[in-house]
Rosetta silent file (secondary structure, phi, psi, omega in degrees, C-alpha in Angstrom):
SEQUENCE: MADKNIDSPTKNDCASCRLIGGFSLLLCSAYVFSAVKRYNTKFAKISSGLFGISLGYTGIARLLNMYPFETHSNLKEKKNANF
SCORE:     score description
SCORE:     0.000 S_00000001
   1 L     0.000  140.992  176.828  -16.002   66.973  -39.145 S_00000001
   2 L   -88.742  138.844 -179.925  -16.488   63.826  -41.070 S_00000001
   3 L   -76.163  130.513 -178.715  -17.076   63.956  -44.742 S_00000001
   4 L   -69.102  -13.857  177.305  -20.400   62.769  -45.879 S_00000001
   5 L   -95.085   10.291  174.817  -19.191   61.187  -49.038 S_00000001
   6 L   -69.921  -42.257 -177.558  -16.789   58.774  -47.455 S_00000001
   7 L   -85.390  -23.551 -174.766  -19.674   56.084  -46.985 S_00000001
   8 L   -90.890  155.888 -176.040  -21.438   56.477  -50.270 S_00000001
   9 L   -79.446  155.732  175.518  -20.239   54.625  -53.392 S_00000001
  10 L   -58.720  128.285  177.110  -18.722   56.811  -56.209 S_00000001
  11 L   -75.195  -35.038  177.904  -21.629   58.066  -58.753 S_00000001
  12 L  -112.709   95.977  179.779  -19.490   58.396  -61.711 S_00000001
  13 L   -81.952   86.155 -170.126  -18.288   54.841  -62.371 S_00000001
  14 L   -65.700  172.453 -177.756  -16.223   55.708  -65.742 S_00000001
  15 H   -87.888  -31.572  169.065  -16.154   53.062  -68.270 S_00000001
  16 H   -68.467  -21.077  164.635  -12.567   52.968  -68.531 S_00000001
  17 H   -64.489  -49.024 -165.376  -12.206   52.193  -64.892 S_00000001
  18 H   -77.953  -28.750  179.765  -14.451   49.461  -65.087 S_00000001
  19 H   -77.303  -48.670 -173.491  -12.641   47.874  -68.379 S_00000001
  20 H   -52.991  -56.444 -177.547   -9.186   48.450  -66.838 S_00000001
  21 H   -57.944  -48.343  179.601  -10.270   46.784  -63.573 S_00000001
  22 H   -63.652  -56.277 -173.902  -12.379   43.988  -65.063 S_00000001
  23 H   -67.297  -26.384  175.211   -9.923   42.825  -67.523 S_00000001
  24 H   -67.434  -51.619 -173.335   -6.903   42.967  -65.071 S_00000001
  25 H   -71.026  -25.866  163.869   -8.769   40.711  -62.921 S_00000001
  26 H   -60.037  -43.964  171.141   -9.675   38.295  -65.673 S_00000001
  27 H   -62.570  -50.184  173.053   -5.981   38.160  -66.761 S_00000001
  28 H   -46.589  -40.521 -177.761   -5.117   37.507  -63.099 S_00000001
  29 H   -63.430  -54.729 -175.931   -7.722   34.710  -63.123 S_00000001
  30 H   -61.352  -49.069  167.167   -6.170   33.119  -66.363 S_00000001
  31 H   -38.790  -50.446 -177.826   -2.754   33.154  -64.783 S_00000001
  32 H   -63.678  -39.518  177.965   -3.883   31.460  -61.750 S_00000001
  33 H   -74.711  -24.149  178.577   -5.534   28.796  -63.858 S_00000001
  34 H   -77.973  -25.127  168.336   -2.559   28.255  -65.956 S_00000001
  35 L   -73.734   -8.108 -173.402   -0.382   27.712  -62.728 S_00000001
  36 H   -65.803  -33.983 -169.114   -2.746   24.994  -61.594 S_00000001
  37 H   -67.370  -23.075  179.191   -1.109   22.429  -63.924 S_00000001
  38 H   -80.873  -18.335  179.325    2.215   22.895  -61.961 S_00000001
  39 L   -79.185  151.631 -172.195    0.958   21.937  -58.717 S_00000001
  40 L  -110.613  -23.301  176.256    1.412   18.445  -57.556 S_00000001
  41 L   -89.274  154.953 -173.421   -1.001   18.126  -54.548 S_00000001
  42 H   -76.600  -24.792  179.387   -4.779   17.916  -54.939 S_00000001
  43 H   -67.821  -40.593  170.071   -5.156   20.692  -52.112 S_00000001
  44 H   -63.953  -50.312 -178.069   -3.062   23.122  -54.225 S_00000001
  45 H   -54.850  -61.659 -176.256   -4.922   22.323  -57.365 S_00000001
  46 H   -53.054  -42.740  177.550   -8.272   22.901  -55.573 S_00000001
  47 H   -76.755  -28.736  174.666   -7.537   26.047  -53.719 S_00000001
  48 H   -74.049  -35.756  176.141   -5.878   27.660  -56.601 S_00000001
  49 H   -61.359  -44.976  173.356   -8.825   26.881  -58.768 S_00000001
  50 H   -52.399  -44.420 -179.067  -11.183   28.231  -56.312 S_00000001
  51 H   -62.870  -37.937  171.903   -9.092   31.443  -56.210 S_00000001
  52 H   -57.381  -46.961  178.150   -9.186   31.566  -59.767 S_00000001
  53 H   -68.497  -30.835 -178.228  -12.864   31.272  -60.182 S_00000001
  54 H   -69.905  -30.830  178.050  -13.187   33.997  -57.440 S_00000001
  55 H   -74.431  -33.756  174.516  -10.874   36.378  -59.404 S_00000001
  56 H   -55.005  -58.091 -179.961  -12.809   35.513  -62.638 S_00000001
  57 H   -53.445  -36.932 -179.432  -16.164   36.261  -61.097 S_00000001
  58 H   -79.284  -24.333  167.887  -14.958   39.587  -59.617 S_00000001
  59 H   -65.441  -48.084  167.898  -13.573   40.521  -63.000 S_00000001
  60 H   -46.794  -62.531 -173.302  -16.989   39.745  -64.565 S_00000001
  61 H   -58.428  -33.762  176.549  -18.879   41.496  -61.947 S_00000001
  62 H   -62.515  -49.352 -179.232  -16.685   44.641  -62.437 S_00000001
  63 H   -54.852  -40.340 -171.855  -17.247   44.533  -66.039 S_00000001
  64 H  -105.364   -4.091  173.196  -20.946   44.218  -65.931 S_00000001
  65 L    70.782   39.611  178.828  -21.434   46.411  -62.795 S_00000001
  66 L   -95.322  177.222  179.441  -23.017   43.453  -60.899 S_00000001
  67 L   -54.993  135.260    1.658  -22.911   42.712  -57.098 S_00000001
  68 L   -96.004   13.090  171.195  -20.770   43.960  -55.120 S_00000001
  69 L   -80.102    2.557 -176.093  -20.062   46.817  -57.577 S_00000001
  70 L   -64.571  144.212  169.866  -23.487   48.062  -57.882 S_00000001
  71 L   -80.569  165.440  179.169  -24.339   51.818  -57.027 S_00000001
  72 H   -75.372  -23.971  170.894  -27.172   52.634  -54.803 S_00000001
  73 H   -67.232  -27.721 -174.424  -29.209   54.005  -57.933 S_00000001
  74 H   -69.419  -54.569 -176.499  -28.678   50.682  -59.638 S_00000001
  75 H   -71.143  -23.432  174.248  -30.172   49.038  -56.498 S_00000001
  76 H   -76.985  -43.017 -178.401  -33.115   51.411  -56.121 S_00000001
  77 H   -53.163  -42.962 -174.830  -33.876   51.028  -59.816 S_00000001
  78 H   -74.147  -31.572  173.218  -34.035   47.169  -59.237 S_00000001
  79 H   -58.735  -47.382 -170.002  -36.352   47.516  -56.066 S_00000001
  80 H   -75.873  -27.429  176.944  -38.713   49.668  -57.917 S_00000001
  81 H   -84.707   -7.285  174.879  -38.962   47.251  -60.804 S_00000001
  82 H   -83.846  -15.815 -173.264  -39.805   44.323  -58.663 S_00000001
  83 L   -90.618    0.000    0.000  -42.931   46.305  -57.421 S_00000001
């Protein structure tokens, strides 16, 4: 039998989990940005910059509970607020 809770997101998203996950992604983003100076080719600089930006956005989204980390209850509240 399949477990019903596998597809649903976690309802209890603790603050310490969000802080650790968000800040670790932001630190990874800062490291990637610091490494951009060492590259010689333009392609390497651009691709590393884009990867750093994506890590930074993911860290901020994790800290602020934005997309893609929203729970279904947050999405329902937004839909009800629009009407």
